[in-house]
Coordinates of C-alpha atoms and ligand atoms in Angstrom, one line a residue:
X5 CA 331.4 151.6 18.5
X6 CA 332.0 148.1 17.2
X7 CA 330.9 145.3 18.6
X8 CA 330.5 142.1 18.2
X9 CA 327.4 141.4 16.6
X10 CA 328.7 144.0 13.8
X11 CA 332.3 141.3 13.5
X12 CA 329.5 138.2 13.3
X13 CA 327.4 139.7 10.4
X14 CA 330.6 141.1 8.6
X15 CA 331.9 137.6 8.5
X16 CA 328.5 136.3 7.4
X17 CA 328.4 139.5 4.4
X18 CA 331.9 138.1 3.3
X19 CA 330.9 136.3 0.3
X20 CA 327.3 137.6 -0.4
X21 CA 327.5 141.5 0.0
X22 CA 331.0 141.9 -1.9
X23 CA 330.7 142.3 -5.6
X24 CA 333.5 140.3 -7.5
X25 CA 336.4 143.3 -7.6
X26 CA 337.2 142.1 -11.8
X27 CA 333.5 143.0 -12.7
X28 CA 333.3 146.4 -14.6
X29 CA 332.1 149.3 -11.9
X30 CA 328.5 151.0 -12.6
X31 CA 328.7 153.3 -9.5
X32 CA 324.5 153.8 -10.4
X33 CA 324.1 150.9 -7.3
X34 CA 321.4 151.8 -5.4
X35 CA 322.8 155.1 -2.9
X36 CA 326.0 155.1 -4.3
X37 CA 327.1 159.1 -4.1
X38 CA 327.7 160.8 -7.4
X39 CA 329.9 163.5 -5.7
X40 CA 330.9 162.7 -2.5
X41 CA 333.7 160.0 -1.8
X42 CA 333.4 156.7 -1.1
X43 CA 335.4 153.4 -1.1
X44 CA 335.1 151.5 -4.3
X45 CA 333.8 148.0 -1.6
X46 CA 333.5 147.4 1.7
X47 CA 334.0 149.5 5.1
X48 CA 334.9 153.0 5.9
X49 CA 335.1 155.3 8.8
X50 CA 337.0 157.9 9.7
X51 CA 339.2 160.7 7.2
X52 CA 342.9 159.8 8.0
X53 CA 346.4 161.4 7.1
X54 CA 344.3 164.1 4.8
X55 CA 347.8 165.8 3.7
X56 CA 348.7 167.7 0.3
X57 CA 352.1 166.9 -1.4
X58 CA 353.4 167.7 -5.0
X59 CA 349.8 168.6 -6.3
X60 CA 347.9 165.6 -5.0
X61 CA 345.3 165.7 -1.7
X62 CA 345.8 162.8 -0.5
X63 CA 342.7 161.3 1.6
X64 CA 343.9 157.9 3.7
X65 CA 340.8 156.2 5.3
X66 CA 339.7 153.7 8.4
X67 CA 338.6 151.1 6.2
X68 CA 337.8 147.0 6.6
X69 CA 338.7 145.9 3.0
X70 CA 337.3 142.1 3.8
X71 CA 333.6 143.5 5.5
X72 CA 330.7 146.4 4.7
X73 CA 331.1 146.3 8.8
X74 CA 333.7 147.6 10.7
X75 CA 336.5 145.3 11.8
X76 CA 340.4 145.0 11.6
X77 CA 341.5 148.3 10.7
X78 CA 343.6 149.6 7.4
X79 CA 344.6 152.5 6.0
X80 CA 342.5 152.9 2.9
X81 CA 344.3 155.2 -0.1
X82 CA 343.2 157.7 -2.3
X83 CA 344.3 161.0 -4.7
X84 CA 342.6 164.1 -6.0
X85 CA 344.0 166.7 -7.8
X86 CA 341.2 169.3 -6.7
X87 CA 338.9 167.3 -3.9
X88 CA 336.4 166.5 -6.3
X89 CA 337.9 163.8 -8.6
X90 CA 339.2 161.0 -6.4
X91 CA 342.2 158.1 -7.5
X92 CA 341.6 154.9 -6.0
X93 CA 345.1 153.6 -4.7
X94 CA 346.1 150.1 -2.8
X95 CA 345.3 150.0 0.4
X96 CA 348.5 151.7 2.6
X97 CA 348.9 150.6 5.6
X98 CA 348.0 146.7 6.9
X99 CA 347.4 145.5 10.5
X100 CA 350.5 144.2 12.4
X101 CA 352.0 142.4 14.9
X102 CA 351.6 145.6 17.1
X103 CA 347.4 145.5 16.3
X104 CA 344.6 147.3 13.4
X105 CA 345.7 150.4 12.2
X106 CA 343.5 153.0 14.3
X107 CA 343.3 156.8 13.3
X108 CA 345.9 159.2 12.6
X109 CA 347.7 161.8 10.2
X110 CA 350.7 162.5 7.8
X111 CA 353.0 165.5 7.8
X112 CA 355.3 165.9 5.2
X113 CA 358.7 165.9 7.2
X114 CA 360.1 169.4 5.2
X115 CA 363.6 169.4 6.6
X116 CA 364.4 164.9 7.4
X117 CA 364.1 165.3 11.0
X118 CA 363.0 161.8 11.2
X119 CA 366.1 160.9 9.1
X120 CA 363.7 158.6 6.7
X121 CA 364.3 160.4 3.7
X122 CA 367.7 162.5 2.5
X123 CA 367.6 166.3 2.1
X124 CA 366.5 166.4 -1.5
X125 CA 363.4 163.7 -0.7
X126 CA 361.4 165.1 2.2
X127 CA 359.7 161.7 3.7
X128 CA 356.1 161.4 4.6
X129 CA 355.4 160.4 7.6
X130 CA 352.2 158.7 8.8
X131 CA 351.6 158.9 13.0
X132 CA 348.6 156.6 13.5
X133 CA 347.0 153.8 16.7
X134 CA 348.1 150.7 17.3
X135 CA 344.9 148.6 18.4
X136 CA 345.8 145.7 19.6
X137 CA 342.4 143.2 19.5
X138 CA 344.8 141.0 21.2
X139 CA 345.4 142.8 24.9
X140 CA 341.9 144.3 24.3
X141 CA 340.6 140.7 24.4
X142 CA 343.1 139.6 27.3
X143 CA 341.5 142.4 28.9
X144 CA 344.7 144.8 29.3
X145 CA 344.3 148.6 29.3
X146 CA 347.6 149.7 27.7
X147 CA 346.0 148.4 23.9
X148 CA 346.8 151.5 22.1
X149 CA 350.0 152.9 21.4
X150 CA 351.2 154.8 18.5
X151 CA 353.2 153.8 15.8
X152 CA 354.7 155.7 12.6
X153 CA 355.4 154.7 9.2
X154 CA 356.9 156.7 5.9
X155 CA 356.5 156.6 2.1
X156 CA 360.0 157.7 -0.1
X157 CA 357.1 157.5 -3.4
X158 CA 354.3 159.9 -2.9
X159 CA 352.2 157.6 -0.5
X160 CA 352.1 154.7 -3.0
X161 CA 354.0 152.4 -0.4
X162 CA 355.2 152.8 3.3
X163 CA 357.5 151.5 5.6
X164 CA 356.5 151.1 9.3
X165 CA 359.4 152.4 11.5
X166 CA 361.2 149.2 13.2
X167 CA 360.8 151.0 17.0
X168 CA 357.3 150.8 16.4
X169 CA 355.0 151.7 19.4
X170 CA 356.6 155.3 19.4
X171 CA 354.5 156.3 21.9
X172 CA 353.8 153.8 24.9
X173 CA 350.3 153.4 26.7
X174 CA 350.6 154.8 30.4
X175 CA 347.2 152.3 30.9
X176 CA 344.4 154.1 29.7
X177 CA 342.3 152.3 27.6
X178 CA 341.1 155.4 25.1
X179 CA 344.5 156.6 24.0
X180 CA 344.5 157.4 20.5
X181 CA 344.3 159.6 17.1
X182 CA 347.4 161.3 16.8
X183 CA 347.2 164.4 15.0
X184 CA 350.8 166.1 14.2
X185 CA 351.9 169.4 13.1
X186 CA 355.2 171.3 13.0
X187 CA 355.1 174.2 15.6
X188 CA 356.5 177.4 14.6
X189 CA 356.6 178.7 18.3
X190 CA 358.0 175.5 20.3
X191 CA 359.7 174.4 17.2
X192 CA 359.3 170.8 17.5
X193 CA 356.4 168.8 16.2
X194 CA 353.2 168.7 18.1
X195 CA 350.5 165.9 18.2
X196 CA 347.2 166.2 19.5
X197 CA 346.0 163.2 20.7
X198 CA 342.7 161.9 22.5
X199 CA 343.2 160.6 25.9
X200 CA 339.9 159.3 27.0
X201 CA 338.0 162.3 28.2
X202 CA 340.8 165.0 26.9
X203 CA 343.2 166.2 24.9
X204 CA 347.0 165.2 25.4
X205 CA 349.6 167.3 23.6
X206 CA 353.3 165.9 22.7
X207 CA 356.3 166.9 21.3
X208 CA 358.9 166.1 19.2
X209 CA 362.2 167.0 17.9
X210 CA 362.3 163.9 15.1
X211 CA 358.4 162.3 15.0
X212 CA 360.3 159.3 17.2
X213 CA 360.9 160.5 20.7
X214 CA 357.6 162.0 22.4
X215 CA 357.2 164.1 25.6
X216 CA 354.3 164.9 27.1
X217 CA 353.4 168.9 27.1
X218 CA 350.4 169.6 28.6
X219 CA 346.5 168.3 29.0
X220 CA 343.7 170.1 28.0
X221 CA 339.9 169.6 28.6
X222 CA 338.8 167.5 31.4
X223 CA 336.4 170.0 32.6
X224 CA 335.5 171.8 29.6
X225 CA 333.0 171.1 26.6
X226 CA 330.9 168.0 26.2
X227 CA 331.5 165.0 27.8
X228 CA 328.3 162.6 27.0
X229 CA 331.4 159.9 25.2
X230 CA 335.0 159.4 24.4
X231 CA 337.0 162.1 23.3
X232 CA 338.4 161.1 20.0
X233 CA 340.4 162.5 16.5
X234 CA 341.5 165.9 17.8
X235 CA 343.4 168.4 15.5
X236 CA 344.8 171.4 16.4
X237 CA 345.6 174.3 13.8
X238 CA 346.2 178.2 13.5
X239 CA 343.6 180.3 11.7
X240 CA 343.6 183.9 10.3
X241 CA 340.4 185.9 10.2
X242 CA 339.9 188.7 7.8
X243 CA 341.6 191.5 9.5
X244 CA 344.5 189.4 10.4
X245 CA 343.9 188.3 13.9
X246 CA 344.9 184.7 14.4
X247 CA 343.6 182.3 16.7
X248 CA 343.9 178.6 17.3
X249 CA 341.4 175.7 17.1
X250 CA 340.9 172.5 18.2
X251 CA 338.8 170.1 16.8
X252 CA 337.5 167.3 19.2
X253 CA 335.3 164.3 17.9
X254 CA 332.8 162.8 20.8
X255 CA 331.1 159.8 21.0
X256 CA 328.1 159.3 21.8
X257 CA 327.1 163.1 23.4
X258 CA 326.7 165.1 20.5
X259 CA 323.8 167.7 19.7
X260 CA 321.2 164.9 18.1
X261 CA 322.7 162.2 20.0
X262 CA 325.6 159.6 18.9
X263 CA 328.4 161.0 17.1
X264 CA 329.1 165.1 16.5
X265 CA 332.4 167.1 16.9
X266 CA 333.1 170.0 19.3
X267 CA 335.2 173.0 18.8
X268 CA 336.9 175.3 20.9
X269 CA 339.0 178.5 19.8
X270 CA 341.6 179.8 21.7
X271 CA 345.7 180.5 22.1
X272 CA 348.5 177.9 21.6
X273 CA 352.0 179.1 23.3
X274 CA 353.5 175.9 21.3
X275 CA 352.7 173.8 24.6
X276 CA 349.4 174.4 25.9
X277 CA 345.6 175.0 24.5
X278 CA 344.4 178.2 26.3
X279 CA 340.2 178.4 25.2
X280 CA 338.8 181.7 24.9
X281 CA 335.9 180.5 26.9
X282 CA 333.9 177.6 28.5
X283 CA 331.0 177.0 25.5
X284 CA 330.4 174.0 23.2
X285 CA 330.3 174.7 19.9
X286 CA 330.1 171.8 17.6
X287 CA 331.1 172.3 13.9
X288 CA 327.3 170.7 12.5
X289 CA 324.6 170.3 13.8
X290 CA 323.3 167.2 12.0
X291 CA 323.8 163.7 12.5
X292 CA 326.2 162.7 10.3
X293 CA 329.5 164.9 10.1
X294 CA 332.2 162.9 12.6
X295 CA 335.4 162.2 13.0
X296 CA 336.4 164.9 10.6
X297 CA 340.0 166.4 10.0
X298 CA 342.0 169.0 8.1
X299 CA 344.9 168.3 5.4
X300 CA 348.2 169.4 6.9
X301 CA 350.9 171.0 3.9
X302 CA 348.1 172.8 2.2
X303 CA 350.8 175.5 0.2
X304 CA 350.9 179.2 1.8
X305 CA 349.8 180.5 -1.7
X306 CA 346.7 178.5 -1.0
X307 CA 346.6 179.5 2.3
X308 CA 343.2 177.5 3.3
X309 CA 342.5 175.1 5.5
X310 CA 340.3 172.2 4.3
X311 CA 338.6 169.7 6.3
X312 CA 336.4 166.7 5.7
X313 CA 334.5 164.5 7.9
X314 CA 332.9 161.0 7.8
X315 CA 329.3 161.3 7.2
X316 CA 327.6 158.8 9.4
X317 CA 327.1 158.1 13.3
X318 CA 328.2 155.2 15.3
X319 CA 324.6 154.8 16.2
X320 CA 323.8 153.2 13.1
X321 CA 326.8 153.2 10.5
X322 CA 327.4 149.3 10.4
X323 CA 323.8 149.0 9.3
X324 CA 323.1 151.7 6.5
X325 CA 321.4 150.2 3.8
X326 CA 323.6 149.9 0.9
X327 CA 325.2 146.8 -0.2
X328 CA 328.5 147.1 -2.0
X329 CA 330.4 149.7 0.5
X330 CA 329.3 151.5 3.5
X331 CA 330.2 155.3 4.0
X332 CA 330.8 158.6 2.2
X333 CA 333.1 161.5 3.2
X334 CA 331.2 165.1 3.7
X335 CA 331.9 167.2 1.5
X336 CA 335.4 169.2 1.7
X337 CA 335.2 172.0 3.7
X338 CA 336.7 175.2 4.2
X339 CA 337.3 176.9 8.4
X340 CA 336.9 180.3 8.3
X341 CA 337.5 182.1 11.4
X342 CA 334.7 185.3 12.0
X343 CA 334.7 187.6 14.8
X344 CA 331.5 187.7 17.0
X345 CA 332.5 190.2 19.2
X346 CA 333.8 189.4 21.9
X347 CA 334.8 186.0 20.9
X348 CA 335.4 184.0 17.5
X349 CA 333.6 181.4 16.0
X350 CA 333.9 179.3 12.8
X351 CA 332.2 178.6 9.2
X352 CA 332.9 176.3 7.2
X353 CA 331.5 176.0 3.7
X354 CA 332.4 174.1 0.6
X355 CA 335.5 174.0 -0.9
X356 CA 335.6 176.3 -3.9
X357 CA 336.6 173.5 -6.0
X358 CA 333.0 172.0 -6.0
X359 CA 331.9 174.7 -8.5
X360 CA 333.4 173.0 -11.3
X361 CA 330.4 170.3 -11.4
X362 CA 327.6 173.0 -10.3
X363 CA 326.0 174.4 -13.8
X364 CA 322.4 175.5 -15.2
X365 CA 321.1 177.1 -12.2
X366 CA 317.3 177.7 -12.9
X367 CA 314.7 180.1 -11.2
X368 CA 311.9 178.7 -9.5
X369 CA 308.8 179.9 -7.1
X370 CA 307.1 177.9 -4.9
X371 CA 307.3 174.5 -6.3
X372 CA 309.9 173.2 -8.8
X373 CA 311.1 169.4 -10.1
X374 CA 314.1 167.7 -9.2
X375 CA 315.1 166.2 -12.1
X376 CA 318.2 164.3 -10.9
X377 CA 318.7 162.7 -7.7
X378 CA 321.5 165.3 -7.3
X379 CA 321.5 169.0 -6.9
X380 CA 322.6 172.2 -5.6
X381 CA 319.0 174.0 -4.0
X382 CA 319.4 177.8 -2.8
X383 CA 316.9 180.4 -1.5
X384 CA 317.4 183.5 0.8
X385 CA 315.0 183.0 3.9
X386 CA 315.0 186.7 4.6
X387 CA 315.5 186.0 8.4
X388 CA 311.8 185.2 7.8
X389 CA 310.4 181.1 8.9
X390 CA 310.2 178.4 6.3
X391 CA 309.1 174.6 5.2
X392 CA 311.4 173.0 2.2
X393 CA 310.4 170.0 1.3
X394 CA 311.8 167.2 -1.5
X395 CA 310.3 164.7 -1.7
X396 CA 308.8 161.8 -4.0
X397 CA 305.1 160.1 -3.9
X398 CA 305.4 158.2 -0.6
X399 CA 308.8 159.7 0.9
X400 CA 309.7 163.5 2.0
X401 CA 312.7 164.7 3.7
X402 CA 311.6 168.1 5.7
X403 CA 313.8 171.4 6.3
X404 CA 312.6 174.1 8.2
X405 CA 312.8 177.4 10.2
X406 CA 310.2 178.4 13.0
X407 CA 311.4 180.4 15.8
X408 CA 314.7 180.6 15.3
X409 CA 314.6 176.8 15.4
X410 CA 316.1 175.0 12.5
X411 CA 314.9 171.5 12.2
X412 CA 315.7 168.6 9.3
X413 CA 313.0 165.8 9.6
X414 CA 313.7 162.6 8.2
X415 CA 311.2 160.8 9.8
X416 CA 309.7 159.7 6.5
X417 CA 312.8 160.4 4.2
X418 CA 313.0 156.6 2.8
X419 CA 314.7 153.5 4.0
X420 CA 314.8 154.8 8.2
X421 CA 314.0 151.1 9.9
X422 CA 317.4 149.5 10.2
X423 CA 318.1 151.8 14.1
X424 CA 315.8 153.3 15.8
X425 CA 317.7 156.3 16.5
X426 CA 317.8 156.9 12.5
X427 CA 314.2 158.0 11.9
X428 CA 314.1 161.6 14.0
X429 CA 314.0 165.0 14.1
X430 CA 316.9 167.4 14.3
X431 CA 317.1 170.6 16.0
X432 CA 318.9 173.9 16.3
X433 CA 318.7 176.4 18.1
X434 CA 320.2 178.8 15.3
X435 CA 320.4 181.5 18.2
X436 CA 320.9 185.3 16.9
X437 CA 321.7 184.0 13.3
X438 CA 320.2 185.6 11.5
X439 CA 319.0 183.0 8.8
X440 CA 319.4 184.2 5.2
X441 CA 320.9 182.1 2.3
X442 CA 320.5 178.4 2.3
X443 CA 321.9 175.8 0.2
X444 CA 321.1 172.5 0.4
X445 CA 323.7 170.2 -1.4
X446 CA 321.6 167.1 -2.3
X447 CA 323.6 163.9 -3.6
X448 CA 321.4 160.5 -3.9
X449 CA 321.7 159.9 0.3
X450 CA 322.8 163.0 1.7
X451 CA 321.3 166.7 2.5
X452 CA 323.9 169.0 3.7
X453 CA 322.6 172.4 4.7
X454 CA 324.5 175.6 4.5
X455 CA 323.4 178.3 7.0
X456 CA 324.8 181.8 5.3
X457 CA 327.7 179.9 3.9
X458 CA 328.5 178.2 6.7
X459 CA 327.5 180.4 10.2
X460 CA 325.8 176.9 11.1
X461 CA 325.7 173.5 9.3
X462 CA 323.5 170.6 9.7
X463 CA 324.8 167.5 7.7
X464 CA 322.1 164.2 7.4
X465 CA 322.3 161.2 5.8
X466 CA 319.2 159.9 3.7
X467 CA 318.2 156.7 1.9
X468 CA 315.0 157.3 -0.4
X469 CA 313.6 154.7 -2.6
X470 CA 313.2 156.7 -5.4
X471 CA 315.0 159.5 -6.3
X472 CA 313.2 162.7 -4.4
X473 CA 311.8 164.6 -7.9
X474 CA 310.2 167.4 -6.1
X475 CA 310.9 170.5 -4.4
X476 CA 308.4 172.9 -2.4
X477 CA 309.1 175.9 -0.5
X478 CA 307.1 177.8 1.9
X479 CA 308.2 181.0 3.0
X480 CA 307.2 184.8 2.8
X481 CA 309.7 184.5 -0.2
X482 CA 309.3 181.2 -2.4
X483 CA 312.0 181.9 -4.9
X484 CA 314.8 179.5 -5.0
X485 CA 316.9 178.4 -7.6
X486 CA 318.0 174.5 -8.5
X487 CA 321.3 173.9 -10.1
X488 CA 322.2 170.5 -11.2
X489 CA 325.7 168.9 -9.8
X490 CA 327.6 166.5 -12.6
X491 CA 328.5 163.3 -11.5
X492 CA 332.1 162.3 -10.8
X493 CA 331.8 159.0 -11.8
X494 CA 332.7 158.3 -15.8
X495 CA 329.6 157.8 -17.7
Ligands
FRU13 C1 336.4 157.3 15.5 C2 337.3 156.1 15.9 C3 338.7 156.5 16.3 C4 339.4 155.2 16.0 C5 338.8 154.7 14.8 C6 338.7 153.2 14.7 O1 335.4 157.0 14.7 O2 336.6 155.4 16.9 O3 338.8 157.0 17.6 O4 340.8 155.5 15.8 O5 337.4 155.2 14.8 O6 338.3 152.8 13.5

């Protein structure tokens, strides 16, 4: 994570890498997405508070307003009405006394039990990390804490609770993330929050007070890094059997090395995680899905649950090549949980709502132009091996199947000598999936790959000098199809 180095060239970027906020915004600068989410300028990390209220998602972000490098934290802001089409707000939430605003979530407190709000206007109520750089510095180990805050006006503005730390640090220097829910069975509110190299629950009658219910995971799952931005949430699968999941974020340790997130399944009794068994499973396989999180409220009519994730990797985030902003979110995603006898997994695949940009799907065998940076590619591998390739005169971004082993090479997929780590290979072991349909969302610096809508996911980041304009397959079957993905941005 941060260090130093990162703080000195953010402070030397200041001036030069920050376009004047008055001038008129082209979003065409050279890698900005055209349909994933990004901040307008400067810094972001991690998906924070993701919670839906009166018809709005709202997305909150780790973001360094001042820097394209991380730094002091703030709560970046923004709205969609459908996860597509994203509102740009004032930033919500502002370092303190107390420290940078780390990681967290927002409920929407239904029945007042924090006593922000009245009975006719329901509070939201942000839990989040108190960093303080301070103690860090002095070289203390009690640095985090958590702290709450509530908006009365949709999000637009917040108030940080007066008792802030909520939640004191017992010394451990990796205690952080909150992630809050209301718990039907212990009726209280539960957060899930990292603790170093686990999972601490606590609970709560009124989002203040917090006691301690139980740990989970010392001895289970990866531990190659810090555990960190946990969520825990109830799924259904088809034939109604429901099961709970966790979501644990690790760094560095994950599949490809750097940043990944784990998953377990299991049973919640409203106090303790109870896994169905002792395997990592990690929710994608490729290098740049972290940190990711669901939206809490989503209405029972709707009945999903929708994630996103940041799409980069501490190994090399601070120094991505673009200019104006660094980041993008992944795409939304929907968790599905599917039965694999004995035990459950999850997919996840793209929110519904992207359809409304995907038109003009056209046939192709073989070989077949790219005639936008951005598309939608899809083929069914017939459980047979394949090489798909896009690519442009000098630069090629590889996807294939031999084996059973799925692989993404980006070795020569454009701008890749900022890190060493970024120029590699990526592997997985896809097991006994058996590989069918694939689509490959391509925006202008991302690939993510959908194994049969979701069994398996592999998620990459990509900075080509030119657009890719070609696309070859090589398979037993050729055919694939390339539909084109509008932009989000106004014309
Ligand atoms: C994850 C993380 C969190 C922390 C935040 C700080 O990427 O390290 O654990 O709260 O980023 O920006």
């Amino acid at each position: 994570m941060k260090n130093t180095a990162f703080l000195l060239s953010g402070l030397l970027c200041l001036s030069a890498c920050l376009p004047n906020k008055s001038e008129p915004e082209t979003k065409q600068e050279a890698f900005r997405p055209q349909y994933h989410f990004t901040p307008q300028t400067a810094w972001m990390n991690d998906p924070n508070g993701l919670v839906f209220y009166e018809g709005e998602y709202h997305l909150f972000y780790q973001h360094y307003p001042d820097s394209t490098v991380w730094g002091p934290m703030h709560w970046g802001h923004a709205v969609s009405p459908n996860l597509i089409h994203w509102e740009h707000l004032p930033i919500a939430l502002y370092p303190d006394s107390l420290g940078y605003i780390f990681s967290g979530s927002v409920v929407v407190d239904w029945k007042n039990s924090s006593g922000f709000g009245s009975d006719s206007q329901p509070p939201l109520v942000a839990i989040y990390t108190y960093h303080d750089a301070v103690g860090e510095r002095a070289g203390r180990n009690d640095y985090q804490t958590q702290g709450i805050a509530y908006s009365l006006d949709k999000g637009r503005t917040w108030t940080k609770y007066k008792n802030n730390p909520v939640l004191a640090n017992p010394g451990i220097i990796d205690f952080r993330d909150p992630k809050v829910a209301w718990n039907e069975k212990s009726k209280q509110w539960v957060m899930a929050l990292a603790v170093k190299d686990h999972i601490e629950f606590y609970g709560s009658a009124d989002l203040k007070q917090w006691n301690k219910l139980s740990e989970f995971g010392k001895s289970i799952g990866a531990h190659g890094g810090v555990w960190e931005c946990p969520d825990l949430f109830a799924l259904v699968d088809e034939s109604g059997n429901t099961r709970w999941i966790l979501l644990v974020s690790i760094n560095p340790g994950g599949p490809q090395g750097g940043s990944a997130t784990q998953y377990f399944v299991g049973d919640f009794d409203g106090k303790s995680f109870m896994p169905q068994d002792t395997l990592t499973r990690w929710i994608d396989y490729g290098a740049d899905n972290y940190a990711g999180v669901t939206w809490s409220d989503i209405p029972q009519t709707d009945g999903r649950r929708l994630f996103i994730g940041w799409m980069s990797n501490w190994q090399y985030a601070n120094v991505v090549p673009t200019q104006a902003w660094r980041s993008a979110t992944t795409l939304p995603r929907e968790i599905m949980l599917i039965k694999k006898d004995p035990v459950y997994e999850l997919k996840f695949k793209p929110a519904s709502e992207i359809k409304s940009i995907i038109k003009d799907a056209k046939n192709f065998s073989g070989k077949g132009p790219l005639e936008r940076p951005v598309a939608l590619i899809e083929f069914d591998a017939g459980a047979q091996d394949f090489t798909l390739t896009l690519s442009n005169e000098s630069e090629r971004v590889i996807v294939s199947l031999h084996n059973q082993e799925f692989s993404i090479d980006r070795t020569s997929s454009g701008i890749v000598n900022f890190n060493a780590d970024f120029p590699a290979i990526h592997r997985m072991d896809v097991g006994s999936v058996e590989v069918r349909n694939i689509k490959v969302y391509l925006d202008v610096a991302s690939l993510e790959i959908f194994v049969n809508d979701g069994e398996r996911v592999m998620t990459e980041i990509v900075f080509p000098e030119r657009p890719y304009n070609k696309v070859n397959l090589e398979s037993l079957r050729p055919e694939f199809t390339i539909a084109s993905i509008a932009s989000i941005w106004k014309p």
